[in-house]
Coordinates of C-alpha atoms in Angstrom, one line a residue:
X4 CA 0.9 22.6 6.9
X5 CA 1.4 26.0 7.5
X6 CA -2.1 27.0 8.5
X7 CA -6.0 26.4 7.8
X8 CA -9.1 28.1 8.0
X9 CA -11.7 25.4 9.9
X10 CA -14.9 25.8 9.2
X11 CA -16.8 24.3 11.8
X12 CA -20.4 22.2 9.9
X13 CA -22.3 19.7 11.8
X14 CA -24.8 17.6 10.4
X15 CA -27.6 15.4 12.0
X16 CA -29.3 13.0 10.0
X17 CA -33.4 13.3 10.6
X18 CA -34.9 10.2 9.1
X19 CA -33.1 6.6 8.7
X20 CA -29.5 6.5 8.9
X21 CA -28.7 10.0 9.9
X22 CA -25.3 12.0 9.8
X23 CA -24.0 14.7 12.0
X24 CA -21.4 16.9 10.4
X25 CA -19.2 19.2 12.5
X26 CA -15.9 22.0 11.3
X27 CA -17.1 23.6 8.4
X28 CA -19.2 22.6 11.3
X29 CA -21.7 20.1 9.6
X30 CA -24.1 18.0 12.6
X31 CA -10.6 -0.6 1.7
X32 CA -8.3 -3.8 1.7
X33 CA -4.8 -3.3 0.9
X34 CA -1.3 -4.4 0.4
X35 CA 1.3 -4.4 3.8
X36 CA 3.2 -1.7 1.6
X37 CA 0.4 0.3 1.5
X38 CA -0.8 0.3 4.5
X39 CA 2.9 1.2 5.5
X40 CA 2.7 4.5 2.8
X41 CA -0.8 6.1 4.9
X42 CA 0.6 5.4 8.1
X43 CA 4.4 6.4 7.9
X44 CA 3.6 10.5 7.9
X45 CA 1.4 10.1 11.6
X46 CA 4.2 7.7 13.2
X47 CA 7.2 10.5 12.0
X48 CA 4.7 13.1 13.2
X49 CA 3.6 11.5 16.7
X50 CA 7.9 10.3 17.0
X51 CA 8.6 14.3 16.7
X52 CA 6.0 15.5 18.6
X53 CA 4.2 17.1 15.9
X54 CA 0.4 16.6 17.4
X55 CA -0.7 20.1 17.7
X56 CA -4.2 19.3 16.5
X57 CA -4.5 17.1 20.2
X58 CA -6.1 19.2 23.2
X59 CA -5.5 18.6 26.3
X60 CA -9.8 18.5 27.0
X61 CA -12.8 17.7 25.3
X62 CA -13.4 19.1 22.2
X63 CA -15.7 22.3 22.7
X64 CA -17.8 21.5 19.5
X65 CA -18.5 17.6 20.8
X66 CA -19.5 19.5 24.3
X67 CA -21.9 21.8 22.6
X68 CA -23.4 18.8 20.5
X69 CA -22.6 15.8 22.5
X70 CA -26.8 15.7 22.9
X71 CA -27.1 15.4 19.0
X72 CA -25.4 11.8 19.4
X73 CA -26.8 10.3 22.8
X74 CA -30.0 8.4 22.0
X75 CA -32.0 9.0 25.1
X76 CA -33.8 5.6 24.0
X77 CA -30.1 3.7 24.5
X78 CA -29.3 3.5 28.2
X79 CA -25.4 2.9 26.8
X80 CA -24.5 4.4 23.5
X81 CA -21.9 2.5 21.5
X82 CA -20.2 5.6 19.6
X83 CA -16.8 4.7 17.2
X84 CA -14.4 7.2 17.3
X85 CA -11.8 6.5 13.9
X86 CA -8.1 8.1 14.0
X87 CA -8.8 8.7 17.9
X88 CA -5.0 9.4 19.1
X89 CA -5.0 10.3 22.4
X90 CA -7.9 12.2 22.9
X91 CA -9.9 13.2 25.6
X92 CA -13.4 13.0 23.7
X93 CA -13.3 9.5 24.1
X94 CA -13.1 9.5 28.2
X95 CA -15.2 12.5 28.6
X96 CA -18.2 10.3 26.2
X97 CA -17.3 7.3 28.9
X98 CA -17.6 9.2 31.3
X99 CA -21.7 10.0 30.1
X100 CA -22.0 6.1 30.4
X101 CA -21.1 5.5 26.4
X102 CA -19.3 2.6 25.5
X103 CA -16.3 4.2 23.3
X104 CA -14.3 2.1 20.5
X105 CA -11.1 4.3 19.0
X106 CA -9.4 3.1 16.7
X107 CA -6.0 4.2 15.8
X108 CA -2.8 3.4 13.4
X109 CA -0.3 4.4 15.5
X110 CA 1.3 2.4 18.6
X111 CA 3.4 5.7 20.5
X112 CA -0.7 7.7 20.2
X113 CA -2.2 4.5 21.8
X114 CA 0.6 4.5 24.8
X115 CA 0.2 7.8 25.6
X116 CA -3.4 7.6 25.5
X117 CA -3.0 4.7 28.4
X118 CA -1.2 7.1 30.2
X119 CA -3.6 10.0 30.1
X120 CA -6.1 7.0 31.4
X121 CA -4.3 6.3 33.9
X122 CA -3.0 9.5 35.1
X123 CA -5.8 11.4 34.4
X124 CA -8.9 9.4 35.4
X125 CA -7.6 7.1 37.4
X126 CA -8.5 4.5 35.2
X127 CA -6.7 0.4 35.0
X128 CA -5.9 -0.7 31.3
X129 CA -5.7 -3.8 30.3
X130 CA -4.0 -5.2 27.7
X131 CA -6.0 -7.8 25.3
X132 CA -3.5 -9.3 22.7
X133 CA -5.8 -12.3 21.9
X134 CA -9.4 -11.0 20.5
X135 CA -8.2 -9.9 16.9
X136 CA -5.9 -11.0 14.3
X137 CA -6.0 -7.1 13.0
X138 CA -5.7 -5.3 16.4
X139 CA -4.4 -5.2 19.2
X140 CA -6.9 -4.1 22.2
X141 CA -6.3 -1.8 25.4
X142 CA -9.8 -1.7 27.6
X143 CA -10.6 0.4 30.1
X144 CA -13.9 1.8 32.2
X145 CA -14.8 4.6 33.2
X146 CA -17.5 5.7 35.6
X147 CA -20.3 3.4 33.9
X148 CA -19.0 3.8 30.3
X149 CA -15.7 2.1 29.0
X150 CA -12.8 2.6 26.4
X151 CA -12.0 0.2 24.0
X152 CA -8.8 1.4 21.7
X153 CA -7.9 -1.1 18.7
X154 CA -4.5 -0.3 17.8
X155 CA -4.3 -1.2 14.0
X156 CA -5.3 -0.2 10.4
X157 CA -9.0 1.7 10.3
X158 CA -9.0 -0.3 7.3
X159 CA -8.8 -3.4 8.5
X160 CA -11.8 -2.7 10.8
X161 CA -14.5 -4.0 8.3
X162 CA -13.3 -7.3 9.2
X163 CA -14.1 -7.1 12.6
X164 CA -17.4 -8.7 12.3
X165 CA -17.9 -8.1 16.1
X166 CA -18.3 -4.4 15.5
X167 CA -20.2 -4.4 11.8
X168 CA -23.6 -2.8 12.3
X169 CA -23.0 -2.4 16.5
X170 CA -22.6 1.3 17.0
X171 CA -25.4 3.8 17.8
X172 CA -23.1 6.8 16.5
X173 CA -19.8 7.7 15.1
X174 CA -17.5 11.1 16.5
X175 CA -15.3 11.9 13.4
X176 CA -13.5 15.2 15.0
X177 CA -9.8 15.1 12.5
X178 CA -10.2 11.4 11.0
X179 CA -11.4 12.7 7.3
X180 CA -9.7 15.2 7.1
X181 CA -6.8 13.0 7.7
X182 CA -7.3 11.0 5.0
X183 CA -5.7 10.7 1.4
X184 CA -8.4 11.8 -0.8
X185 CA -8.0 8.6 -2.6
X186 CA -9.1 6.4 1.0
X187 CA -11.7 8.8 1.7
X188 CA -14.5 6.1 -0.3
X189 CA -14.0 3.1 1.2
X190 CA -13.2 5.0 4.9
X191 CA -17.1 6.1 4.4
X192 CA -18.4 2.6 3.3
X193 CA -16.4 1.2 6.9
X194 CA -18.1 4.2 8.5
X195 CA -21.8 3.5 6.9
X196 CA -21.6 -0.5 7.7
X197 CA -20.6 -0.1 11.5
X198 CA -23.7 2.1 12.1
X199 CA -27.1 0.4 13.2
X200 CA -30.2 1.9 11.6
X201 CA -30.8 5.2 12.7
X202 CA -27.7 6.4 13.6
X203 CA -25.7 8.7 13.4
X204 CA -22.6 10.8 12.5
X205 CA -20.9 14.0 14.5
X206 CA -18.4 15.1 11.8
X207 CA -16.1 17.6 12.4
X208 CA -13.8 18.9 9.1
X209 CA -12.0 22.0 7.8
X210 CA -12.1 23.7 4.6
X211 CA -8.8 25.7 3.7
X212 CA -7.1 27.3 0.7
X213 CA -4.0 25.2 -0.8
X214 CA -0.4 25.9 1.7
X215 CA 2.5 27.0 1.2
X216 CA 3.9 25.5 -2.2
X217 CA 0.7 24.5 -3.1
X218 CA 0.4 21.9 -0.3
X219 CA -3.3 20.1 0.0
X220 CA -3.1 18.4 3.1
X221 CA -3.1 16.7 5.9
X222 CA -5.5 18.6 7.4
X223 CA -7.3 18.5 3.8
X224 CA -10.0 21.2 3.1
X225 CA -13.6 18.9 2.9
X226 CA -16.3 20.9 1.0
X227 CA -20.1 20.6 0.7
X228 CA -19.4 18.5 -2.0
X229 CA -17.1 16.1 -0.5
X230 CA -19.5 15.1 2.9
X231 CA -22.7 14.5 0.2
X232 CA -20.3 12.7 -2.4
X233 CA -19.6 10.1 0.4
X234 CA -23.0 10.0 2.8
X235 CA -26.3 11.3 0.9
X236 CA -27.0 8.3 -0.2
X237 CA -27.3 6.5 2.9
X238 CA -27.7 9.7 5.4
X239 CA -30.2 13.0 5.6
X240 CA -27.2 16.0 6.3
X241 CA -28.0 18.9 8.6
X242 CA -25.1 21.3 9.0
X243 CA -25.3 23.0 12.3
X244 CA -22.3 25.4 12.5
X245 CA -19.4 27.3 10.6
X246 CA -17.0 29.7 12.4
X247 CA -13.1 30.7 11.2
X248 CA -10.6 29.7 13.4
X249 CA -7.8 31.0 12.2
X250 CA -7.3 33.6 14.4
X251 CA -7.4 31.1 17.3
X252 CA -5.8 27.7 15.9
X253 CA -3.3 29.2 13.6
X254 CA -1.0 26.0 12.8
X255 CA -1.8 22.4 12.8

């Protein structure tokens, strides 16, 4: 795409199951061919370099929120981080004594990402080819937290029956946006049914004219609309911020 407008909404859910929207801010099983068809754009993408929506640090939104997510009741948050890549939200949550599960599609994301580990924190991964017939794992700790990466299908992840119902939050910073509006259902069902009672979403999406030649996406614009189509039923929404980044992230 040629540009977007982010606008930053988080959302925090206040009773029950709650959701936390961020950047607009606001606090499925298939055939091997299609499966293929969702992935094949983000492995040409990550094989060309074209990964400018990484950052080389935390996210400045999950810094400024990261307290909306952390139940001070837990004394190790389990927080799911779907469409991870390489980033370095997942460390810096490990780092606060979280234990962090990415998941991610794309083998060359998930290599780098056990470099950065390495190189960066000074962290030993180690490679678990045995605990899933859907994924394979890379673990790692940091400080008192850890770093579990499943590289695989998000879709596949509902059956994991290890995870279903395990984590205390979810950190969705470029996953839904990411998604073909026709996945976006059964990506929120995964997301509801992997969260314990009570907790909670940081959700961070844009919202952006059509591009050039009429292009929708990826990243694709998420309204209002969209976030309580797929979580009012089973979340209160709080939107926490908006802001238009345009003049600072001009291309993704």
């Amino acid at each position: 795409p040629d540009s977007w407008v982010p606008a930053i909404g988080n959302a925090i859910g206040i009773t029950g199951l709650g959701i936390v929207a961020a950047l607009g801010y606001y606090l499925f099983s298939m055939s091997g061919n299609e499966k293929e068809d969702r992935l094949a754009r983000w492995k040409h993408g990550w094989s060309i370099g074209r990964t400018g929506f990484h950052k080389d640090e935390p996210n400045p939104h999950l810094v400024a929120n990261v307290d909306l997510i952390l139940d001070p009741i837990v004394e190790k948050s389990k927080i799911l981080v779907p469409l991870c890549g390489k980033t370095h939200d997942m460390p810096y949550l490990a780092a606060k004594g979280c234990d962090i599960v990415g998941v991610e599609g794309v083998q060359q994301a998930c290599e780098q990402f056990e470099n950065i580990l390495r190189r960066a924190y000074g962290s030993e991964v180690r490679l678990d080819l045995g605990k899933s017939n859907f994924f394979t794992e890379r673990n790692a700790q940091i400080g008192t937290g850890s770093v579990t990466v499943l590289q695989g299908d998000f879709f596949d992840f509902s059956k994991e029956q290890r995870f279903k119902g395990k984590f205390d939050a979810v950190y969705d910073r470029a996953s839904l946006v990411a998604l073909r509006p026709q996945d976006r259902k059964a990506y929120a069902q995964i997301i509801t049914e992997s969260l314990k009672p009570g907790g909670k979403i940081l959700l961070v999406v844009v919202e952006h004219d059509p591009f050039t030649g009429g292009k929708l996406g990826p990243p694709f614009s998420i309204t209002d609309s969209v976030i309580d189509q797929l979580y009012s039923d089973a979340f209160d929404i709080k939107y926490i911020s908006r802001e238009d980044r345009m003049p600072i992230e001009t291309h993704w």
